[in-house]
CSV table of C-alpha atoms in Angstrom, one decimal:
chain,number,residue,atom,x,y,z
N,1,UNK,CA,40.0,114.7,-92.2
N,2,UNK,CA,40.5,115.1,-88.4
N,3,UNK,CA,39.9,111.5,-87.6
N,4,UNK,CA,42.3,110.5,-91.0
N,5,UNK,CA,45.1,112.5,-89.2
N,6,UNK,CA,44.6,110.8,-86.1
N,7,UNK,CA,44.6,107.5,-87.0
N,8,UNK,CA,47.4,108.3,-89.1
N,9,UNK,CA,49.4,109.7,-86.0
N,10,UNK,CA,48.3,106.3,-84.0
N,11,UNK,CA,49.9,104.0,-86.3
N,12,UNK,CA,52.8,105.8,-87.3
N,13,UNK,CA,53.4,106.1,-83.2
N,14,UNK,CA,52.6,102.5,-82.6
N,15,UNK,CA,54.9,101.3,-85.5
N,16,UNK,CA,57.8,103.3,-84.6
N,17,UNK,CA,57.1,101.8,-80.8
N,18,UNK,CA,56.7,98.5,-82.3
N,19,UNK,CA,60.1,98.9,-84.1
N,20,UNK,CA,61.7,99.8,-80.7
N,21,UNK,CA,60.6,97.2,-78.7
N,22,UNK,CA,61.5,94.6,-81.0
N,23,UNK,CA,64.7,96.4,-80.7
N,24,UNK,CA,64.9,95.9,-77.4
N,25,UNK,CA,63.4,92.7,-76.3
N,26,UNK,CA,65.6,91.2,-79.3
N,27,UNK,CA,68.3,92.9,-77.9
N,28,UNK,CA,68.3,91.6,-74.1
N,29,UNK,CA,67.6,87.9,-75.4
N,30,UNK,CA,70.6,88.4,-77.5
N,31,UNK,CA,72.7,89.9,-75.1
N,32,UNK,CA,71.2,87.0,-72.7
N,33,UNK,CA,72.1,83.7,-75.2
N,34,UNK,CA,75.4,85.6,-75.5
N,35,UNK,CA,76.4,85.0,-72.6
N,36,UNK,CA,74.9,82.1,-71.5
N,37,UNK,CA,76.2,79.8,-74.6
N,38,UNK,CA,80.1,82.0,-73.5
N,39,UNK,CA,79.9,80.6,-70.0
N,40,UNK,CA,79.2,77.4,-71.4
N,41,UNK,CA,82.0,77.4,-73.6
N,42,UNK,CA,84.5,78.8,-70.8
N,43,UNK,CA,83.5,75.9,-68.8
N,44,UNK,CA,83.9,73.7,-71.3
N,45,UNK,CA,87.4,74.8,-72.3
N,46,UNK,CA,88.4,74.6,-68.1
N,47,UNK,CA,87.3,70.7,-69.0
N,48,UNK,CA,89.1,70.4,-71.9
N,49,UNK,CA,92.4,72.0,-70.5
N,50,UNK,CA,91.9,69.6,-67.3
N,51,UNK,CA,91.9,66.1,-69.3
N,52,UNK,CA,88.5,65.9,-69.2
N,53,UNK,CA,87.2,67.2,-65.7
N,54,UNK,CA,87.0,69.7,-63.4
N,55,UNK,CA,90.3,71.2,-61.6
N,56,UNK,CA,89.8,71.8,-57.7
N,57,UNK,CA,89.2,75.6,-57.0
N,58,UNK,CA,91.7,78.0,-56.1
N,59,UNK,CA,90.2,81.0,-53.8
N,60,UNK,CA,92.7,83.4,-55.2
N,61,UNK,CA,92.1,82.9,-58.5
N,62,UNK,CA,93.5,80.6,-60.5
N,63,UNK,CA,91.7,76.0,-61.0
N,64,UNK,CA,94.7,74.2,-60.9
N,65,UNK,CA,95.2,71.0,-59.3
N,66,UNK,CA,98.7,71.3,-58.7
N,67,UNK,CA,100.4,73.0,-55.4
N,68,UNK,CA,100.8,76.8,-55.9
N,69,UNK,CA,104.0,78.6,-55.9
N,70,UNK,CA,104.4,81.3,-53.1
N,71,UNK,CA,106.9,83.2,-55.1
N,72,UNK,CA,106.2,86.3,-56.6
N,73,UNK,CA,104.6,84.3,-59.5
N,74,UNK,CA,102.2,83.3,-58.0
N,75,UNK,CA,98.2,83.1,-59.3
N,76,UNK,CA,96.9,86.6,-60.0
N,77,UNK,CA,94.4,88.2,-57.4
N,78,UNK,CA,91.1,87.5,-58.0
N,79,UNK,CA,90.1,90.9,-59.6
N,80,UNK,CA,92.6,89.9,-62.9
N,81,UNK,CA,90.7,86.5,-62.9
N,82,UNK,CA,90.9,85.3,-66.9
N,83,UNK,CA,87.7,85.3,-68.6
N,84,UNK,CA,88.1,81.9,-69.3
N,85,UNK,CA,87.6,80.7,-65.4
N,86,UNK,CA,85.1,83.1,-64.6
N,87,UNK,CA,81.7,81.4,-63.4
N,88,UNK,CA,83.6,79.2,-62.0
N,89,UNK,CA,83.1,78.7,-58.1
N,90,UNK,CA,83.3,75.8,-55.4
N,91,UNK,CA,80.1,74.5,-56.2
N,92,UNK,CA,80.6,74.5,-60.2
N,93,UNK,CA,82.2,70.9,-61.0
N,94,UNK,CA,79.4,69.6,-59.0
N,95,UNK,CA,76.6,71.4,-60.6
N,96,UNK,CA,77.6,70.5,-63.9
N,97,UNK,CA,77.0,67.3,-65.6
N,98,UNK,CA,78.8,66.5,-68.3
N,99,UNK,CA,80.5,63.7,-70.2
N,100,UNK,CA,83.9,62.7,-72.4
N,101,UNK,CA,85.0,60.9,-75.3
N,102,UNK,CA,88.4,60.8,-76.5
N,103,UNK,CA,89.3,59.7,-80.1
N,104,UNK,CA,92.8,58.7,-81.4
N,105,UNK,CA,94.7,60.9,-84.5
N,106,UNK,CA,92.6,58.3,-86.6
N,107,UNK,CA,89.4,59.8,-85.6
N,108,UNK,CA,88.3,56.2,-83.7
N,109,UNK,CA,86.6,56.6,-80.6
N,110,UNK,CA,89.1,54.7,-77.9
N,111,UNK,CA,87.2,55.8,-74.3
N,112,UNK,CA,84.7,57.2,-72.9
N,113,UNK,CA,84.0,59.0,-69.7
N,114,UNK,CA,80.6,59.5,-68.2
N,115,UNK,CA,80.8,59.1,-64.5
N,116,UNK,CA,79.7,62.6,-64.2
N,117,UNK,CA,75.9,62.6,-65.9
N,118,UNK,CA,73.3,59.9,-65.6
N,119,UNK,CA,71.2,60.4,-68.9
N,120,UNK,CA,74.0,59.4,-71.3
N,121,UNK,CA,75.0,55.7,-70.9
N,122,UNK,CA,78.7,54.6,-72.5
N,123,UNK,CA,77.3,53.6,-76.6
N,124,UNK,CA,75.5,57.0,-76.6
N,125,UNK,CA,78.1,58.6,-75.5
N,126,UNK,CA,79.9,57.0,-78.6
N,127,UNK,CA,77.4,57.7,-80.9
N,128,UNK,CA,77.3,61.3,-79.8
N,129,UNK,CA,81.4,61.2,-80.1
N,130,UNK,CA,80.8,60.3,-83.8
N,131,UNK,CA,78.0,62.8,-84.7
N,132,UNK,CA,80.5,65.3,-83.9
N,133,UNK,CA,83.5,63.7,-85.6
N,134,UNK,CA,82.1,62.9,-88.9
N,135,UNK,CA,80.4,66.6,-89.0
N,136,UNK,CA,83.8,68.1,-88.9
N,137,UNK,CA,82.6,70.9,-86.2
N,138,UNK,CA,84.4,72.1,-83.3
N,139,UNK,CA,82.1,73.4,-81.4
N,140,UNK,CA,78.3,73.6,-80.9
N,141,UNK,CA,74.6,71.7,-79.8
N,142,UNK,CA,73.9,68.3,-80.0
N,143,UNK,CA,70.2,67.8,-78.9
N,144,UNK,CA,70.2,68.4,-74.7
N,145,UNK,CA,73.8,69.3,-75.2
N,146,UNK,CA,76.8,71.6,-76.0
N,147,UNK,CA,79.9,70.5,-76.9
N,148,UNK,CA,83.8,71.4,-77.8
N,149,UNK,CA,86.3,69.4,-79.1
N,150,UNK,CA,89.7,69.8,-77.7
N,151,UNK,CA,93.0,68.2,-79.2
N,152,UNK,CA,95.8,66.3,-77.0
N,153,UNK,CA,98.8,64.6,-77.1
N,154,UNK,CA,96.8,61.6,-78.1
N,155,UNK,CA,94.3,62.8,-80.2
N,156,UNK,CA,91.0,64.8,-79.4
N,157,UNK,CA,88.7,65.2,-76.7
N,158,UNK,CA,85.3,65.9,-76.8
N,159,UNK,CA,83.8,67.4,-74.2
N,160,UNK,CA,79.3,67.6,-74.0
N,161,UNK,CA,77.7,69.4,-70.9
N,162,UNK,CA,73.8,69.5,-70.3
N,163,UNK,CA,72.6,72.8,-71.1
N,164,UNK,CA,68.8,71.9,-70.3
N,165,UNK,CA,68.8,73.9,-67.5
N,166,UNK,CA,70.3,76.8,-69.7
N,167,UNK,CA,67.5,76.3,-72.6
N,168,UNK,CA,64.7,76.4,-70.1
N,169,UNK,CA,66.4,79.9,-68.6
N,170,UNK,CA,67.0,81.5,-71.8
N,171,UNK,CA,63.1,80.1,-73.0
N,172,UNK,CA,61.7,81.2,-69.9
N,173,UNK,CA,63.3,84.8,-69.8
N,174,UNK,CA,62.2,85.0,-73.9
N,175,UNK,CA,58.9,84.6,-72.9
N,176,UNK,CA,58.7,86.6,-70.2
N,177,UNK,CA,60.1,89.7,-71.9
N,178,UNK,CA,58.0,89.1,-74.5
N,179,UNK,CA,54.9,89.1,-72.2
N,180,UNK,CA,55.9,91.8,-70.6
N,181,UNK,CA,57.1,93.6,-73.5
N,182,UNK,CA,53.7,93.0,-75.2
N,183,UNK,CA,51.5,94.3,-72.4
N,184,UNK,CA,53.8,97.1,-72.2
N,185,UNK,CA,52.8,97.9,-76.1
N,186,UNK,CA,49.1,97.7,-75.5
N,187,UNK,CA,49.2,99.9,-72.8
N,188,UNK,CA,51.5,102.6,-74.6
N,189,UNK,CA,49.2,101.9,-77.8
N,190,UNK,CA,46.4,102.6,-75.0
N,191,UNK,CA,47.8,106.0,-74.1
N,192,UNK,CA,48.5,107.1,-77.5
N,193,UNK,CA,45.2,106.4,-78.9
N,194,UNK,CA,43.9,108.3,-75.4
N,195,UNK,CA,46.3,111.6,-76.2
N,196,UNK,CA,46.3,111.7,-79.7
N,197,UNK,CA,43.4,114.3,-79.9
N,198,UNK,CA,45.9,116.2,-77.4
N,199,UNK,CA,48.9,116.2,-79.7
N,200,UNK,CA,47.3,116.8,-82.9
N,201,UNK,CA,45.3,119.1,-81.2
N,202,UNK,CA,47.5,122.9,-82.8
N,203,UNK,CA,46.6,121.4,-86.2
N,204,UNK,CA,43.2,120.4,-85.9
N,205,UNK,CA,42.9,124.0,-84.7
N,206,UNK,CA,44.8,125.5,-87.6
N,207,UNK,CA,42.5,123.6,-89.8
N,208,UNK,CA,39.3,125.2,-88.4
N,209,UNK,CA,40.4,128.4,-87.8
N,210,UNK,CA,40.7,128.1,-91.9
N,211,UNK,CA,38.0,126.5,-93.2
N,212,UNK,CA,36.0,129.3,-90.7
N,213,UNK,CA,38.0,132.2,-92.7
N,214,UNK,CA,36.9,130.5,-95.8
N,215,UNK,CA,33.4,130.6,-94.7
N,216,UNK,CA,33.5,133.8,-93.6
N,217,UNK,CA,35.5,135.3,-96.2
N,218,UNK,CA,33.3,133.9,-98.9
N,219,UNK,CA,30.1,135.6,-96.9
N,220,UNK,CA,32.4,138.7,-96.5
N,221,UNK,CA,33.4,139.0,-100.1
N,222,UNK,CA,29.7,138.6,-101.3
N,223,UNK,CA,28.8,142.2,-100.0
N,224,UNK,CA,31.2,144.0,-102.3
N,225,UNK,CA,31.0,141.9,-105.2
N,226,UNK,CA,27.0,142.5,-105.3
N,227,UNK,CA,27.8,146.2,-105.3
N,228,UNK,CA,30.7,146.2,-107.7
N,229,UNK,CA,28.3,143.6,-110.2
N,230,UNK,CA,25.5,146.5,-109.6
N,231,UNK,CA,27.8,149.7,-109.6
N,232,UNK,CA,29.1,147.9,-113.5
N,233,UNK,CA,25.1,147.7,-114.8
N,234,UNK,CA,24.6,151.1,-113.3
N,235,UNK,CA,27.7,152.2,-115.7
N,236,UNK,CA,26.5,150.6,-119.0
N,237,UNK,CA,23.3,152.0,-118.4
N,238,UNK,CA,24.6,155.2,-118.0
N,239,UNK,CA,27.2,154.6,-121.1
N,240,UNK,CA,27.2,152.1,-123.8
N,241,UNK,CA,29.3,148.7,-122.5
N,242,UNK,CA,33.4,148.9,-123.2
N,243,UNK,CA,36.0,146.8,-122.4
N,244,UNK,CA,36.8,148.3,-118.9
N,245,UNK,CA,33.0,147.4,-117.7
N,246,UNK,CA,32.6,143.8,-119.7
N,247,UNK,CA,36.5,143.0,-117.6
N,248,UNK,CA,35.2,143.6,-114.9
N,249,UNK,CA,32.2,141.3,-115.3
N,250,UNK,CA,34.1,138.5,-116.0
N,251,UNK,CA,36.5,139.0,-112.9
N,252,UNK,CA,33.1,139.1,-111.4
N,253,UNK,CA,31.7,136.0,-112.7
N,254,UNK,CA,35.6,134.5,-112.0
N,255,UNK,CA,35.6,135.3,-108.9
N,256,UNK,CA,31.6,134.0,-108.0
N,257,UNK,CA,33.1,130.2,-109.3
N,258,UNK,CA,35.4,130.6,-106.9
N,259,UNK,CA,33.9,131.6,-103.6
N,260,UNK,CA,31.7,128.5,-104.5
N,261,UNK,CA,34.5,126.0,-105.0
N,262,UNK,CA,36.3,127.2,-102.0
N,263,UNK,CA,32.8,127.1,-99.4
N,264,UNK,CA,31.7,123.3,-101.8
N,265,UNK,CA,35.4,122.4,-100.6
N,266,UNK,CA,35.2,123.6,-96.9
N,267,UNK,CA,32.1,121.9,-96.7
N,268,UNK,CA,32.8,118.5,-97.6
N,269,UNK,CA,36.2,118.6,-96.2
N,270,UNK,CA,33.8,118.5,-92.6
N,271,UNK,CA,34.4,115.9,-89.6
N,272,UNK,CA,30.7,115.0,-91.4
N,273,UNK,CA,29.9,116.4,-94.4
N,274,UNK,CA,26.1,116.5,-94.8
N,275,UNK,CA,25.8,113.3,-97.5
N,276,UNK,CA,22.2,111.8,-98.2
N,277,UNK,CA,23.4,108.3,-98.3
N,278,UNK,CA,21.2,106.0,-100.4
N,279,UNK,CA,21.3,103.3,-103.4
N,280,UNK,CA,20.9,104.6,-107.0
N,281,UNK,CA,21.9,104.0,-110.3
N,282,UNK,CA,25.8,105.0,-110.8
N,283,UNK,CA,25.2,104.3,-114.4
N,284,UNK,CA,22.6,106.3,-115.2
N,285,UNK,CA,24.5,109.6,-113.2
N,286,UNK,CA,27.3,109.1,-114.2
N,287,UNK,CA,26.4,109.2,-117.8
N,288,UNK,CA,23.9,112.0,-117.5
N,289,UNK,CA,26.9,113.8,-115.8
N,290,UNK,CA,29.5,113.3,-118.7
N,291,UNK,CA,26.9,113.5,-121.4
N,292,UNK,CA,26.9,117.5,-121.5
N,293,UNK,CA,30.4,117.9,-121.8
N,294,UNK,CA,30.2,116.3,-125.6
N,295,UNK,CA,29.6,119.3,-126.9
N,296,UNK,CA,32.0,121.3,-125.1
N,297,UNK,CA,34.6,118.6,-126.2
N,298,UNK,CA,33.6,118.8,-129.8
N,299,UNK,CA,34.0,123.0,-130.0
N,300,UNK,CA,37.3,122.6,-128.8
N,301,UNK,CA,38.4,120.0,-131.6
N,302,UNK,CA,38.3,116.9,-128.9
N,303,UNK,CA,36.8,113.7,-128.5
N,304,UNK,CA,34.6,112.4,-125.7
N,305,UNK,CA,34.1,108.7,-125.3
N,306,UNK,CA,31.8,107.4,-122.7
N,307,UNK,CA,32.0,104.0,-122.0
N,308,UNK,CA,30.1,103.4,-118.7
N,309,UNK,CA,28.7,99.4,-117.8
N,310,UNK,CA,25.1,99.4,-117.6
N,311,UNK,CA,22.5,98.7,-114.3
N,312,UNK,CA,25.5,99.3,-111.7
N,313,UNK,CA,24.3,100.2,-108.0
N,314,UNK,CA,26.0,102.2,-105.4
N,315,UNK,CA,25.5,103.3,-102.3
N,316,UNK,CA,26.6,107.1,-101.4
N,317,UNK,CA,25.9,110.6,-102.3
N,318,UNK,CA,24.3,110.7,-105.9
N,319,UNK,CA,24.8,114.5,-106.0
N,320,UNK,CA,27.9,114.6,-104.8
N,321,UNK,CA,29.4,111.5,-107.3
N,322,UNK,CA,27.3,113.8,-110.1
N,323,UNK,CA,29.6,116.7,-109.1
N,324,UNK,CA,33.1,114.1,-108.6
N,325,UNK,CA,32.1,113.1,-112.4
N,326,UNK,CA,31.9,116.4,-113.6
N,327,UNK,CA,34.8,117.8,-112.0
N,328,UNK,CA,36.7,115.1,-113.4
N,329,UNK,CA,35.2,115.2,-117.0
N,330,UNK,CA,36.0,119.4,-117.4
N,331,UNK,CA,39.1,118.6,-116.1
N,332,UNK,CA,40.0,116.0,-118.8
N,333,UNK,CA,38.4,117.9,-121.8
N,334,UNK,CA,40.5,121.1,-120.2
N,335,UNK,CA,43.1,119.9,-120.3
N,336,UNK,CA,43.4,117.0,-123.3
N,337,UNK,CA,46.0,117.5,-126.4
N,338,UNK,CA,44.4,119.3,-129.0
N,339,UNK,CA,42.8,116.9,-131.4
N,340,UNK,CA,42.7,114.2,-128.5
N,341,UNK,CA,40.7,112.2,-127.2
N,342,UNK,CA,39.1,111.7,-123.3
N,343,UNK,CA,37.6,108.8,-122.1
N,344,UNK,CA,35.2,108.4,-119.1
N,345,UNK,CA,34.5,104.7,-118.0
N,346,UNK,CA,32.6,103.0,-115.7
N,347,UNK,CA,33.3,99.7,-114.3
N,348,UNK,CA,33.4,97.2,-111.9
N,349,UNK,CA,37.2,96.3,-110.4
N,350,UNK,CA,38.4,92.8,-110.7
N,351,UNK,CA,37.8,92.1,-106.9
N,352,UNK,CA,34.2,92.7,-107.3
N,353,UNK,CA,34.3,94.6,-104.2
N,354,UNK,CA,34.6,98.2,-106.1
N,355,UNK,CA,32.9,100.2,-108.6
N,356,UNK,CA,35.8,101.9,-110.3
N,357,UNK,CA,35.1,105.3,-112.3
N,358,UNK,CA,38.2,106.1,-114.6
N,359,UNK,CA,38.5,109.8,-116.4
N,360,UNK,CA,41.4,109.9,-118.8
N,361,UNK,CA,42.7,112.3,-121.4
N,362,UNK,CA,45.8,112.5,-123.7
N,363,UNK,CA,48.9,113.9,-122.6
N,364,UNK,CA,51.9,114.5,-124.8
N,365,UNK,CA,53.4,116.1,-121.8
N,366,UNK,CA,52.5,114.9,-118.7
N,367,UNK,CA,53.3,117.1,-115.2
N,368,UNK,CA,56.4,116.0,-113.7
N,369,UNK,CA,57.6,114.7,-110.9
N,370,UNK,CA,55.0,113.6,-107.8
N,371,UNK,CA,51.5,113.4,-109.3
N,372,UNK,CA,49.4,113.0,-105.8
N,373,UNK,CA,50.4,117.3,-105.7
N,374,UNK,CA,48.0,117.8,-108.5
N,375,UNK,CA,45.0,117.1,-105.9
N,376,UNK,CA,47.1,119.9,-103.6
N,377,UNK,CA,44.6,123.4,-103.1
N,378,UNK,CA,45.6,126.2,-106.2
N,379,UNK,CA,47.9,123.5,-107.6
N,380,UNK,CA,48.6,123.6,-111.5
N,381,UNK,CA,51.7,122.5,-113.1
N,382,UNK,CA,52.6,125.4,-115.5
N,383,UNK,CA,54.8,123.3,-117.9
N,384,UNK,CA,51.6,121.2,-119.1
N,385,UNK,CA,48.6,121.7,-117.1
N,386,UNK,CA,48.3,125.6,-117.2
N,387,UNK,CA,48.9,126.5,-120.9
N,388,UNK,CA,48.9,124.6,-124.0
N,389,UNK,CA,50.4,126.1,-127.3
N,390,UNK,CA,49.2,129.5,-125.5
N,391,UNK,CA,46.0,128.9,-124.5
N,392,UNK,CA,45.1,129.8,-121.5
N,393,UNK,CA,43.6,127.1,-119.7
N,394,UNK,CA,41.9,128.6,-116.5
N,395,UNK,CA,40.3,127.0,-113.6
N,396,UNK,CA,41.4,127.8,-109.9
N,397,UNK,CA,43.5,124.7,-108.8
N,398,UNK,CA,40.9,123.2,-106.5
N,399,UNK,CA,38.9,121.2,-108.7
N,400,UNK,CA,40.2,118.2,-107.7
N,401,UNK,CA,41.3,118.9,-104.3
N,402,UNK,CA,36.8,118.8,-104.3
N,403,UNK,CA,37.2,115.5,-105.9
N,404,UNK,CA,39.5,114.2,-103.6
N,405,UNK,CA,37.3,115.1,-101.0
N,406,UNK,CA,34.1,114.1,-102.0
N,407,UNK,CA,35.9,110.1,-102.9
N,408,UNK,CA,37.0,110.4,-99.3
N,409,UNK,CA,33.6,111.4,-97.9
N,410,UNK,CA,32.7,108.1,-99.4
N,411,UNK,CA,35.3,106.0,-97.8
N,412,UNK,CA,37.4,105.6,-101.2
N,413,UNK,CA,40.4,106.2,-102.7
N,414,UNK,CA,41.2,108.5,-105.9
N,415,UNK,CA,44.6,108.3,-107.8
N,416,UNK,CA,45.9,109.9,-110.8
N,417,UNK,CA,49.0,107.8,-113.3
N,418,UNK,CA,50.7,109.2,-116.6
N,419,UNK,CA,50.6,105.7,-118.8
N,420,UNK,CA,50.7,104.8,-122.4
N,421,UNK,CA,50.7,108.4,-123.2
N,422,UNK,CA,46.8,108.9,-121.0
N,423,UNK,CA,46.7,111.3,-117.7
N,424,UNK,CA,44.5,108.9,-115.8
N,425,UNK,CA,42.3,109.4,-112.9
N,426,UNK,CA,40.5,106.8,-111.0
N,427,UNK,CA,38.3,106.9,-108.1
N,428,UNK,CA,38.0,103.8,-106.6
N,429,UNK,CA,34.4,103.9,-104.8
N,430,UNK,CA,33.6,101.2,-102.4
């Protein structure tokens, strides 16, 4: 159970820190083709507003080829620069290649400009100029290259720049944060694994500071139930037996069944329960195991079908899968409809892998709400599992709680579903 609860706590850490740094590292690379693909399109708008080039740069602020005003009027400082001309600099028209094709209100191409990038010759530059016109679009990536359509007094202008250098930024800082995102992970994942003991350490000590008051209780208690059991013989020796004395025998006997459920429970819920692991027949025990209850199923008005496929092997604990088919068998005849019917099968799942034992009973009303409770210590639902038309049904609530643990001691699963008017319980053994 201790090693169940830490590897529980290590993946539900390491998804939650997966989550995050998919956050994150999605969240820089979007923050990062943001603004890379915004100061492509500002410089591309500068272009577009120019005729098709670059305007000469004005230190205070404003890329203008004509003379400044020294009136009041003047270009802003730099600090109020528009968001449009930032990125822009000295340097900036010649960094930048780009090219230009104009079209007339018709849509036909009538010139082209690309004096300012040596990978596009004049008919590409056309057939780029009419990609873009016949899709419609005004703006966006055409192979190498991002474009923007602009309109004039003559038409429209199309404007592509070569964002290479761009792609192979934005590609190179994707990769990089992912590397060093990912080695981050595995060396978090690292620690986490390393600490876990530490951090689930309060409840690994809760848990063995109770399964040692079990123990200990269930030694302690022995003591004065031997004297009690011996002090009651003395008494109907003395005097003939009455109620008072034959009560107390069966609180007695009651409370014997369940010192040894709690210490059988205590026991195999152990970092490493002491299982003799080794092949045997699962037929031939579980059958033996169910057989006995027939009769028990029959005096209470039920019917017990046992439908279990012959010459299957398993490997595990023969006792304890003796004990998981019992539990589950009492459990069904307990607690079946009157005049029903339980059913104990043996079989082997459709994957081949598993050798699936399925206990099931009829249920006119079947507990409600979350089922996986009724494996919960002392659990029993009142409404359906406690009483039945007034009977008193018994038991101590930790029947299958043992049956959940001893399917986990073996690796497996155990489950329990309300369908076609069947409680169902199935221990998938593997």
């Amino acid at each position: 159970m201790i090693k169940r609860l830490q590897r529980k706590f290590v993946v539900i850490a390491a998804v939650c820190l997966l989550i995050v740094e998919f956050a994150i590292i999605g969240g820089i690379n979007g923050v990062n083709i943001y603004q890379t693909n915004k100061n492509a399109d500002n410089l591309l708008n500068i272009i577009i507003e120019n005729d098709g080039r670059f305007p000469e740069f004005d230190p205070k602020g404003m890329k203008h080829d004509k003379p400044q005003d020294n009136s009041d009027s003047a270009s802003p400082p730099e600090s109020k620069k528009p968001d449009k001309h930032r990125g822009f600099n000295e340097e900036t028209k010649y960094q930048t290649r780009y090219f230009v094709v104009y079209a007339d209100s018709n849509g036909e191409i009538t010139k082209v400009d690309t004096g300012h990038v040596a990978a596009v010759s004049s008919s590409q530059a056309i057939e780029y100029g009419k990609s873009v016109l016949d899709s419609g679009k005004t703006s966006g990536t055409s192979g190498n290259y991002r474009y923007k359509t602009g309109d004039t007094d003559k038409g429209k202008i199309i404007v592509f720049m070569d964002c290479r250098s761009d792609s192979a930024t934005k590609n190179r800082f994707l990769l990089v944060s992912c590397a060093i995102g990912a080695a981050g992970y595995v060396l978090v994942c690292l620690l986490i694994i390393i600490f876990s003991k530490r951090a689930i350490r309060p409840v690994v000590e809760s848990f063995e500071k109770q399964k040692q008051f079990i123990t200990d209780a269930g030694h302690e208690i022995k003591t004065p139930q031997a004297i009690i059991s011996a002090n009651t013989e003395v008494l109907e020796m003395v005097s003939e037996p009455n109620q008072w004395t034959v009560s107390i025998k069966n609180q007695i006997t009651r409370l014997n069944g369940l010192l040894k459920e709690l210490l059988s429970l205590a026991k195999m819920e152990e970092e490493n329960p002491a299982l003799t692991m080794a092949d045997f027949n699962i037929s031939d025990a579980v059958y033996d195991a169910a057989s006995p209850f027939t009769t028990l199923a029959e005096t209470k008005g039920k019917k017990l079908t046992i439908d279990v496929a012959n010459g299957l092997s398993y490997h595990g604990d023969e006792g304890a899968i003796r004990q998981l088919v019992s539990i589950l068998t009492e459990n069904a005849v307990k607690y079946a409809d009157e005049d029903g019917e339980v059913i104990v099968k043996l079989f082997t799942s459709h994957n081949g892998k598993e050798t699936d034992l399925e206990v099931s009973n009829t249920c006119k009303e079947p507990p409600q709400g979350d089922l996986t409770k009724l494996f919960d210590r002392f659990y029993r639902d009142d409404s359906s599992r406690s009483r039945s038309k007034g009977e008193k049904k018994g038991g101590y609530g930790i029947g299958l709680s043992i049956a959940q643990a001893i399917v986990r001691s073996h690796k497996s699963k155990i489950s329990c579903k309300v369908e076609n008017g069947m409680m169902i319980f199935t221990a998938q053994l593997k």
